[in-house]
XYZ file of C-alpha atoms in Angstrom:
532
model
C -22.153 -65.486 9.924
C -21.602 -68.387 8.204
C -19.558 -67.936 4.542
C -19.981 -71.490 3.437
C -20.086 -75.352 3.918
C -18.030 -78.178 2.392
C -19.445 -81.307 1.889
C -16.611 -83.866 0.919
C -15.262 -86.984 2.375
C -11.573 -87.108 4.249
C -10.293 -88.989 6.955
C -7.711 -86.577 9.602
C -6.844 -87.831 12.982
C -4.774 -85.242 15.145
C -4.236 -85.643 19.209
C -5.378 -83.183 21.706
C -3.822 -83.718 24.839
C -4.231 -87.439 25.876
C -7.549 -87.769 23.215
C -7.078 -88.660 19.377
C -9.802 -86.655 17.616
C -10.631 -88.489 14.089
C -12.200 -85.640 12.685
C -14.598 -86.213 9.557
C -14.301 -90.035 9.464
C -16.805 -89.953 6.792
C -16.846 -93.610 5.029
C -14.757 -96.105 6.291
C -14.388 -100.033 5.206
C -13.417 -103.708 7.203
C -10.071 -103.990 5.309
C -9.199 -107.175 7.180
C -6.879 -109.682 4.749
C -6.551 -107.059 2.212
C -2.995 -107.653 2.154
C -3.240 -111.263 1.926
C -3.481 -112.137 -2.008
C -1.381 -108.992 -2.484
C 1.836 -111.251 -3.409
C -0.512 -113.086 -6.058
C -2.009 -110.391 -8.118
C -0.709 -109.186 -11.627
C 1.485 -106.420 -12.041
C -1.370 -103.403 -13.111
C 0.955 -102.040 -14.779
C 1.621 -104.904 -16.933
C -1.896 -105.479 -17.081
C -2.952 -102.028 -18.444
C -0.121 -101.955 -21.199
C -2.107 -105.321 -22.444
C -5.393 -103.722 -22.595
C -3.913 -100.670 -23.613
C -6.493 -96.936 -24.167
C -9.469 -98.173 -25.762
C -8.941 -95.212 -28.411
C -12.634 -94.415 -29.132
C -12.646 -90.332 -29.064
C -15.955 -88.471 -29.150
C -13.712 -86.165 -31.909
C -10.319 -86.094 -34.303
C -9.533 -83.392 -32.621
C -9.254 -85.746 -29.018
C -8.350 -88.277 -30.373
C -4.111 -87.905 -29.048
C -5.798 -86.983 -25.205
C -8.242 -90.699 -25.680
C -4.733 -92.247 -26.944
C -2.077 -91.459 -24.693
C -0.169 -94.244 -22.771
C -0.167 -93.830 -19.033
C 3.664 -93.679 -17.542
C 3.083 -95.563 -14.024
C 5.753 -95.037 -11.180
C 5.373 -96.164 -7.463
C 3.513 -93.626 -5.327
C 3.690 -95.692 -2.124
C 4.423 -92.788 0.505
C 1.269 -91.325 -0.238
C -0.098 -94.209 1.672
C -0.684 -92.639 5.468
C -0.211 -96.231 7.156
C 2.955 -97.644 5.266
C 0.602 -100.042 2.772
C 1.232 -99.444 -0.138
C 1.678 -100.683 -3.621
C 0.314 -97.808 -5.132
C 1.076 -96.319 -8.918
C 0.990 -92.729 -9.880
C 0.940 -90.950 -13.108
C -0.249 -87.822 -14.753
C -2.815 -87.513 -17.498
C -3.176 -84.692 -19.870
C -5.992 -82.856 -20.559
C -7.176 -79.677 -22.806
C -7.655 -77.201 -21.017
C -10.364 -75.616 -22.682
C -12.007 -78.570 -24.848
C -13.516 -76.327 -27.597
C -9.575 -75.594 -28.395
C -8.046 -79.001 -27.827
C -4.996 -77.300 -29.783
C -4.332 -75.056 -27.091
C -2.935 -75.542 -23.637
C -2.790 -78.339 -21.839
C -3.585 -79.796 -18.134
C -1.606 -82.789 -16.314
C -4.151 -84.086 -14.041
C -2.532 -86.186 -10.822
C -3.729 -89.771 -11.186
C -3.360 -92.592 -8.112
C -4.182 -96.328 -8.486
C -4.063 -99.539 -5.956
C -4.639 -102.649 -8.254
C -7.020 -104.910 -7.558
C -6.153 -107.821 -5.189
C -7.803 -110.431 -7.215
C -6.596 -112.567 -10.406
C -6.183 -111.067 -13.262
C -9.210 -112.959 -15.446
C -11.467 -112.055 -12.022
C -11.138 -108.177 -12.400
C -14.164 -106.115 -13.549
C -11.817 -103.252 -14.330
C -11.261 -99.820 -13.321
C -13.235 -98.232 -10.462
C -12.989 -94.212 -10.255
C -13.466 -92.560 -7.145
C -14.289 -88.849 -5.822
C -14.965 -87.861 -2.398
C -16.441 -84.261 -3.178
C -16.199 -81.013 -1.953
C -16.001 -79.651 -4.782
C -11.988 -79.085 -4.384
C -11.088 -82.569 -2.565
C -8.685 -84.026 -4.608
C -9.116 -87.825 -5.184
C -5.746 -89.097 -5.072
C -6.126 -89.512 -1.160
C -9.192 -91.291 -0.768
C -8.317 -93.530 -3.314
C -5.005 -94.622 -1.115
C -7.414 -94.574 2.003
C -7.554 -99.132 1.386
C -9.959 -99.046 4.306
C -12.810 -97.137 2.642
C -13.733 -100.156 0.767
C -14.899 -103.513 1.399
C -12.894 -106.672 0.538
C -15.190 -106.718 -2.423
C -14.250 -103.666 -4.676
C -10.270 -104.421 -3.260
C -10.862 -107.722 -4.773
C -12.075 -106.853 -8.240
C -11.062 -103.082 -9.012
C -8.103 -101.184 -9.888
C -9.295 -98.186 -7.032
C -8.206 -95.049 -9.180
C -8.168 -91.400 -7.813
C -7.389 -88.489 -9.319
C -7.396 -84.640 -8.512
C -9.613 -83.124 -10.488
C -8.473 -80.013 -12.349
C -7.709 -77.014 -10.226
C -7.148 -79.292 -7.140
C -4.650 -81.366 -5.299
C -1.888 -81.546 -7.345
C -3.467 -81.245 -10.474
C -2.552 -77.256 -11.540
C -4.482 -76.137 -8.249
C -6.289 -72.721 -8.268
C -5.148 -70.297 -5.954
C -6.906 -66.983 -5.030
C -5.650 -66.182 -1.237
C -2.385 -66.212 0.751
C -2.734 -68.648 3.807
C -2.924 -65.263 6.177
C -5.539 -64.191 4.536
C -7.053 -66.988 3.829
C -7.016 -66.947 7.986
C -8.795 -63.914 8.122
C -11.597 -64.785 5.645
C -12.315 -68.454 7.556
C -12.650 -66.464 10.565
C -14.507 -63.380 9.507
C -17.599 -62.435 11.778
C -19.978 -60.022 11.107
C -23.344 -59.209 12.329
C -25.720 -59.544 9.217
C -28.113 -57.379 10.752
C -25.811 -54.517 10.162
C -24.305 -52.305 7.451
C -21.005 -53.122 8.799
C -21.940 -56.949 8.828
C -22.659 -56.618 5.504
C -19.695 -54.939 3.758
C -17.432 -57.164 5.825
C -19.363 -59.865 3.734
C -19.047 -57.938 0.180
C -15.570 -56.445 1.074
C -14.790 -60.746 1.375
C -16.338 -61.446 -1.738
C -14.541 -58.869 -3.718
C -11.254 -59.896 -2.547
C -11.483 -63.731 -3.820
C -12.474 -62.657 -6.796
C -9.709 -60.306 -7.622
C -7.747 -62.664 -6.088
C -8.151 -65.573 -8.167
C -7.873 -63.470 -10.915
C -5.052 -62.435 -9.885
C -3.482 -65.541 -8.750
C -4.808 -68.238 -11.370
C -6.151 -66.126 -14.510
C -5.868 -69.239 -16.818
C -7.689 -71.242 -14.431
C -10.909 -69.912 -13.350
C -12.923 -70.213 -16.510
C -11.683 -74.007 -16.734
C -12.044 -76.140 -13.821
C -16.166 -76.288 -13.947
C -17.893 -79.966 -13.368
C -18.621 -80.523 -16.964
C -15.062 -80.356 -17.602
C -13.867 -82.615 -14.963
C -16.784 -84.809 -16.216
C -15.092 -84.829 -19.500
C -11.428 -85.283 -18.334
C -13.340 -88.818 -17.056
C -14.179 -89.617 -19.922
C -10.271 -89.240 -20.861
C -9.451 -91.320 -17.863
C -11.346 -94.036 -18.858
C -10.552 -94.770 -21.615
C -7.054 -94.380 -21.165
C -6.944 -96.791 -18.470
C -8.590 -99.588 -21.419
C -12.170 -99.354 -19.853
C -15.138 -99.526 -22.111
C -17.308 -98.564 -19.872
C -17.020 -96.586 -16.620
C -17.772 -97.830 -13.091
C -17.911 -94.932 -10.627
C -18.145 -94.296 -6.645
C -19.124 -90.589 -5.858
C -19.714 -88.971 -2.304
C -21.218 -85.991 -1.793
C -20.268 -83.312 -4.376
C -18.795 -86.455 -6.257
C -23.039 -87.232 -6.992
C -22.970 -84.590 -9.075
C -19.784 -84.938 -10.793
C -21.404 -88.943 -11.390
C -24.516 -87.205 -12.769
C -23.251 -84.672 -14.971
C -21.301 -87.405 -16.541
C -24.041 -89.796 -17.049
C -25.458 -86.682 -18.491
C -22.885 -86.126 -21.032
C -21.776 -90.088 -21.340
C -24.846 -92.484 -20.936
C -23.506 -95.227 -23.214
C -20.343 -95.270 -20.838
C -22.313 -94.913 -17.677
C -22.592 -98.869 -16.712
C -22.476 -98.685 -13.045
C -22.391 -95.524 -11.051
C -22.759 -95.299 -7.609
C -23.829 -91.746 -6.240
C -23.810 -91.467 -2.486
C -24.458 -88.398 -0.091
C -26.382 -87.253 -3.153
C -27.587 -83.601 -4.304
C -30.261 -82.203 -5.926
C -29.359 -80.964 -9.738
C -32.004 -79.007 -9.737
C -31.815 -76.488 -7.031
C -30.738 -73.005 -7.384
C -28.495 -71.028 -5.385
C -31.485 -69.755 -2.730
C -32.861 -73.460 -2.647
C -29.465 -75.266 -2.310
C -28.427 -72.933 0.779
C -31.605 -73.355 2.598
C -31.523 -77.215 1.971
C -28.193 -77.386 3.275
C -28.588 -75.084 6.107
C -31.638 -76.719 7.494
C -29.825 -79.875 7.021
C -27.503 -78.912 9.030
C -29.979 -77.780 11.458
C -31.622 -81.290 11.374
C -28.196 -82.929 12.440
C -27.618 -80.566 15.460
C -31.015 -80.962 16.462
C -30.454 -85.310 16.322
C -26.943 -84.813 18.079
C -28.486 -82.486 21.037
C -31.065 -85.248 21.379
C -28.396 -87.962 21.521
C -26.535 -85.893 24.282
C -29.363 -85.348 26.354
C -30.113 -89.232 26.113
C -26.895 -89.855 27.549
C -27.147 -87.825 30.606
C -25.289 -84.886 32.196
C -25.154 -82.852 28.549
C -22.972 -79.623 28.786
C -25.534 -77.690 27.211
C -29.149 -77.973 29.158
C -31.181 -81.064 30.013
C -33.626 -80.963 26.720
C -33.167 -80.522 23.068
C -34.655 -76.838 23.082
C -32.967 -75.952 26.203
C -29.588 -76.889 24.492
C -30.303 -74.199 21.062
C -30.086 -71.763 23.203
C -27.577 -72.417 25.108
C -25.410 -72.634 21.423
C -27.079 -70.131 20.511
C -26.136 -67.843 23.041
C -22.556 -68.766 22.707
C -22.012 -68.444 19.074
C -24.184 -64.736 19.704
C -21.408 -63.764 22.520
C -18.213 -64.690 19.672
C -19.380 -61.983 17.863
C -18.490 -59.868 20.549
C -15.658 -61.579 22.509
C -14.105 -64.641 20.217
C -12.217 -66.757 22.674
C -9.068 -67.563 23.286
C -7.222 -70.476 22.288
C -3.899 -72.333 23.553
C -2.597 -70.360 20.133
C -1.736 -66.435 21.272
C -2.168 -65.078 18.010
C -5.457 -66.800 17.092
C -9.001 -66.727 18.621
C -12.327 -68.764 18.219
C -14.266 -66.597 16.393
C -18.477 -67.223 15.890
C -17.677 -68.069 12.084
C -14.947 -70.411 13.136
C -17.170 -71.761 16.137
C -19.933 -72.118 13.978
C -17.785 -74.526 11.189
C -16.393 -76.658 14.258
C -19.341 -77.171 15.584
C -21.019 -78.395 11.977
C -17.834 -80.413 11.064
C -18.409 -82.832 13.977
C -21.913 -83.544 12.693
C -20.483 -85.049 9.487
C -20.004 -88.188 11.603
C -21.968 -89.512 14.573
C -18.465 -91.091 15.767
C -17.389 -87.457 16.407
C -20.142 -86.537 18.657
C -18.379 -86.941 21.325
C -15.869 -84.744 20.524
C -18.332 -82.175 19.772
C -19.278 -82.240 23.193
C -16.293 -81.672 24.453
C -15.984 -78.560 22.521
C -19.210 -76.706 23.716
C -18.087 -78.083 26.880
C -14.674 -76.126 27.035
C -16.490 -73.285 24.857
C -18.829 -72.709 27.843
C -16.047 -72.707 29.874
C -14.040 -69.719 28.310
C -11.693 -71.444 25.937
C -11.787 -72.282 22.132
C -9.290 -74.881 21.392
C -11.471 -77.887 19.915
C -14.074 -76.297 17.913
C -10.859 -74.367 16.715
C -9.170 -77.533 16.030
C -12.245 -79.005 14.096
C -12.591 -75.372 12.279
C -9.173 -76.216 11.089
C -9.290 -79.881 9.653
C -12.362 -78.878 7.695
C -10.677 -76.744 5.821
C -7.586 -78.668 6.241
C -5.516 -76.596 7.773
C -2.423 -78.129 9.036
C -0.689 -77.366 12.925
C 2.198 -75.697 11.324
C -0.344 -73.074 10.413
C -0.502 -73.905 6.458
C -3.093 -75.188 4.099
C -2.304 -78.924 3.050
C -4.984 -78.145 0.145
C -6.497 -75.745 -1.796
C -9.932 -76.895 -0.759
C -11.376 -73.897 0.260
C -10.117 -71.741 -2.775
C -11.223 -74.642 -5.163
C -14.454 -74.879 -3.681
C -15.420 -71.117 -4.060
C -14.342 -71.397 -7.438
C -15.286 -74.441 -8.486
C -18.639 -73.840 -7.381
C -19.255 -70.476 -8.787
C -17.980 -71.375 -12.414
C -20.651 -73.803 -12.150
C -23.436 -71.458 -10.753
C -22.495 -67.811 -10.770
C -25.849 -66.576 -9.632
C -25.295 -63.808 -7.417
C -27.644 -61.518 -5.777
C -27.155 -58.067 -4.161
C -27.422 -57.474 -0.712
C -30.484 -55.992 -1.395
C -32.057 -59.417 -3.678
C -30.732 -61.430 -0.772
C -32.409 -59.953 2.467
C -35.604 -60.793 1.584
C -34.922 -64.265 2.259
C -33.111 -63.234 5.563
C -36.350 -64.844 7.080
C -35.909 -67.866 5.617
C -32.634 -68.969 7.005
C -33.832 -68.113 10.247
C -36.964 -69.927 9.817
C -34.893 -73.106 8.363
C -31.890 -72.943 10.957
C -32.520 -70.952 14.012
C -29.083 -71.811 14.789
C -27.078 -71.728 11.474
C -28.910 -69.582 9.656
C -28.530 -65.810 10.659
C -26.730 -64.283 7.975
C -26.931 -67.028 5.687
C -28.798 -64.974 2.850
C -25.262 -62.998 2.851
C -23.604 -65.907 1.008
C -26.162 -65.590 -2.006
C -23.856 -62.826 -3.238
C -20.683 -64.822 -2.675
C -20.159 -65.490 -6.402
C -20.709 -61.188 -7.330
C -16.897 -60.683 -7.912
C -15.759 -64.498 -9.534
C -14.449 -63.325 -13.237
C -14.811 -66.974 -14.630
C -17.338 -68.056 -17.213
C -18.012 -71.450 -18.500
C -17.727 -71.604 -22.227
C -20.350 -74.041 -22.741
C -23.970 -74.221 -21.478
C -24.358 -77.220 -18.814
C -26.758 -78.877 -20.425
C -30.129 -80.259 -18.428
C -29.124 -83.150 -16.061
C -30.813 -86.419 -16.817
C -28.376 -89.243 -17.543
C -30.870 -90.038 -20.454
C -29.629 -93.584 -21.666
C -27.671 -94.194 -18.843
C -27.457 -97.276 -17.385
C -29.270 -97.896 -13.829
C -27.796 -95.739 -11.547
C -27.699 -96.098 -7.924
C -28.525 -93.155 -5.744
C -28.144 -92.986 -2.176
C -29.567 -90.716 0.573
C -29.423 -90.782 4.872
C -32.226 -89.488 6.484
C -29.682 -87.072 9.316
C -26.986 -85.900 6.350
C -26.090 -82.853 7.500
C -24.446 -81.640 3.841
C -26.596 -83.435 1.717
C -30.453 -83.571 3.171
C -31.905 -87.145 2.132
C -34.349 -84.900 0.287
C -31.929 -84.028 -1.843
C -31.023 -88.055 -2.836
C -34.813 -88.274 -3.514
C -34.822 -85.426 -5.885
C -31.558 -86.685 -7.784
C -32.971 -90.378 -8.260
C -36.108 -88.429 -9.603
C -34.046 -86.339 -11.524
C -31.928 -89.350 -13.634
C -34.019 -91.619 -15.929
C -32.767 -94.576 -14.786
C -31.860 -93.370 -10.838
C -32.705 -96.463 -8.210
C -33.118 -94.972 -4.445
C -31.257 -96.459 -1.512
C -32.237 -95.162 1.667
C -29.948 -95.081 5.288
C -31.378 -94.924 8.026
C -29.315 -92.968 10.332
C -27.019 -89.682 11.021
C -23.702 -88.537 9.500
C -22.929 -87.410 5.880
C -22.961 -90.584 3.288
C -23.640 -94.275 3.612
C -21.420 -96.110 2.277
C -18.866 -97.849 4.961
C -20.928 -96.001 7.781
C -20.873 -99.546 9.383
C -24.304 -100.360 7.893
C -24.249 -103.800 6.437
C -27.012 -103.487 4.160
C -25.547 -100.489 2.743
C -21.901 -102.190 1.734
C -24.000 -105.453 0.232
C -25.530 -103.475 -1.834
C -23.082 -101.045 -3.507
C -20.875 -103.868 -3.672
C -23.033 -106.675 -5.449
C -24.282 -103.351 -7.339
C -20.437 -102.571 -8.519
C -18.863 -106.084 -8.546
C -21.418 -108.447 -9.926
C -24.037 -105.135 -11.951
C -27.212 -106.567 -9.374
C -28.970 -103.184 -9.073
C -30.662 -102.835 -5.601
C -34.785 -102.546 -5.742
C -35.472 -99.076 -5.671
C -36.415 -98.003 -2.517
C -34.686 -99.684 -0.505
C -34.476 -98.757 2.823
C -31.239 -99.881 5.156
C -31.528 -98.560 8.846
């Protein structure tokens, strides 16, 4: 069984043997000559102590969080490839905002200044690359995830949201047992297969609880949509300009939702559907998933001599056969104390999918699977959920995720409520979903409560706000970017044409024109518009 699936946007390269596997290479940019007006460019620093906060505070009460000045210092080892120029402060935040008295957050905060001239900035541009639990501090120091145009005209700003990164992040397991939950396999279709999946349940609870009791009734979306706000207007924006992947959509819509008149350009790609509830969101993203497998099978049958049978159908079952025999006999791995188990085979083999340039890779990995050993869907297992070769977590992305995403939703059924739609996963994702109606209970022992009642997302008053779908997303089922444009007042629908998980710098021209005359110059794309 399956406990759950991550949709965020990180780029990890590791080496197996002779190969370098770049595992989840999700958005990507032509960063050519983005060094080369670097010398020219204004201090940001500088620059932002000019503009200064813009001080407007939706209360009295906020008004010292809307006011604060920003204490820059250079951050330039976070870059992975030596570039640099890169500032980093912390903001501070309430952490409950119905007692802005009361204790505080400091919130991890990266920026690379524009490359432009000063007078030829449009301002601040914030960026989050889902999850939810990625921080944002990374992919805003990733310079070749955007075109020359946003590097030109935008401070790129990142932060980790709260309970992530480095911004106070929630913990609710140890790293051994935070092994043992990643990897636990149970079959569904028994008793034991189903306490294995409460007994899990029950344990991250407590354990975040435990761990981070000040936390988990405080890191919700609204919240984090709020502590934008803060940002904002601390960096001396008026209005906000926004690029959200994948869980980031939602983040982009809930603030829209809570901050129209700020909302000027927001770009939501890889984007959800608001309005699903915990049954409807699994099954979308399961048969998404489902979808994707189905388009990469097809692709490796196309090229000839596929590992896994000579025909779409003929490949299922060979996968499915294999991830039926981990239950019984996990395989072994180059690592004596660890084993490929089906759970663990199962998230390597939907990581790849993220990104058709990892295909290849994924093949490899059924490949060697077939062949008795479990190293590469092991190793893809492990960057998902960024787990690092010295046997540590570089994140809390898994932990943050669970709790993240039940603070926002804590509908939980028993394993009663959930097996009647036992069916339905099998029906949507004859590969991925047995065992998937176990995770509609995986919220049953969070203790945190949101304080406030999310209200209805709309983005009512919001400025036009681009939404974008690809028809093979894995994570996010284009469906789902239909629904959301639906869903906003002023949404305009931007269609890929193609596989992996989000559009923008997939490689797809029409795509990058678009968000970037969108962000840089505020010309909104027709709706429906269809890039392929």
């Amino acid at each position: 069984m399956v406990w759950l699936v991550v949709g965020l946007v990180v780029a990890l390269v590791v080496t197996v043997g002779a190969a370098a596997v770049t595992a989840f290479v999700l958005i990507g940019g032509d960063d050519d000559g983005a060094d080369a007006s670097r010398e020219d460019r204004t201090a940001p620093a500088e620059r932002d102590d000019e503009r200064g906060p813009t001080g407007e505070s939706p209360s009295p009460e906020l008004e010292p969080f809307y006011t604060q000045s920003l204490s820059w210092e250079s951050c330039d080892e976070t870059a992975e490839d030596g570039r640099g120029d890169f500032e980093c402060t912390w903001l501070e935040v309430p952490l409950d905002y119905d007692e802005p008295d009361g204790d505080t957050l400091d919130l991890r905060v990266l920026r690379r200044a524009a490359d432009g001239p000063a007078d030829e900035r449009v301002g601040s541009l914030l960026v989050n690359p889902g999850g939810p639990g990625s921080g944002g501090t990374e992919l805003a120091a990733r310079e070749d995830a955007y075109g020359d145009a946003l590097l030109e005209s935008f401070d790129i700003v990142g932060w980790d949201p709260r309970g992530t990164g480095q911004s106070s992040p929630i913990d609710c397991l140890s790293d051994a047992d935070l092994d043992d939950y990643l990897a636990a396999s149970g079959d569904p279709n028994t008793p034991e297969g189903v306490a294995l999946a409460e007994e899990w349940q029950q344990r991250l609870g407590e354990g975040c609880e435990e761990l981070s009791p000040d936390l988990v009734g405080h890191i919700s979306t609204v919240e984090t949509a709020k502590d934008m706000d803060v940002l904002r207007a601390v960096l001396g924006d008026e209005e906000m300009h926004y690029l959200g992947f994948s869980y980031g959509t939602t983040l982009g819509a809930v603030y829209a939702t809570y901050f129209p008149e700020r909302s000027e350009r927001l770009v939501l790609d890889g984007a959800t559907d608001p309005e699903l509830d915990r049954v409807e969101g699994s099954l979308s993203q399961t048969a998404g998933f489902e979808l994707a497998f189905r388009n990469y099978l097809q692709a490796c049958v196309d090229d000839g001599d596929c590992p896994v049978g000579d025909s779409v159908d003929e490949g299922l079952q060979t996968v499915q056969g294999l991830l039926d025999s981990l239950l019984e006999e996990p395989l072994p791995t180059s690592d004596p104390d660890r084993v490929l188990t089906q759970a663990l085979g199962t998230t390597g083999i939907q990581a790849a999918l993220y990104n058709e340039q990892n295909w290849p890779f994924l093949t490899d990995g059924l490949e060697e699977a077939l062949g008795g050993q479990g190293d590469t869907l092991l190793l893809l297992a492990d960057f998902y959920a960024d787990r690092d070769v010295s046997g540590g977590y570089a994140s809390n992305l898994m932990e943050a995720f669970y709790a993240i995403s039940c603070l926002d939703d804590p509908t939980s059924l028993s394993p009663e409520e959930a097996a009647q739609y036992a069916d339905d996963f099998d029906e949507a994702a004859p590969t991925f979903g047995d065992g998937g109606e176990l995770g509609l209970g995986w919220c049953s022992a969070y203790p945190g409560r949101q304080a406030e009642e999310p209200r209805e997302v709309t983005g009512a008053g919001a400025a036009p706000i681009v939404v974008i779908g690809t028809t093979g997303d894995p994570a996010t089922p284009y469906e789902e970017a239909v629904a959301m444009a639906e869903t906003l007042e002023s949404g305009v629908l931007v269609t890929r044409e193609g596989e992996g998980h989000t559009a923008y710098g997939s490689g797809n021209d029409c795509i990058d024109e678009a968000v970037e005359a969108f962000l840089v110059e505020g010309v909104v794309p027709e709706d429906g518009l269809t890039c392929s």
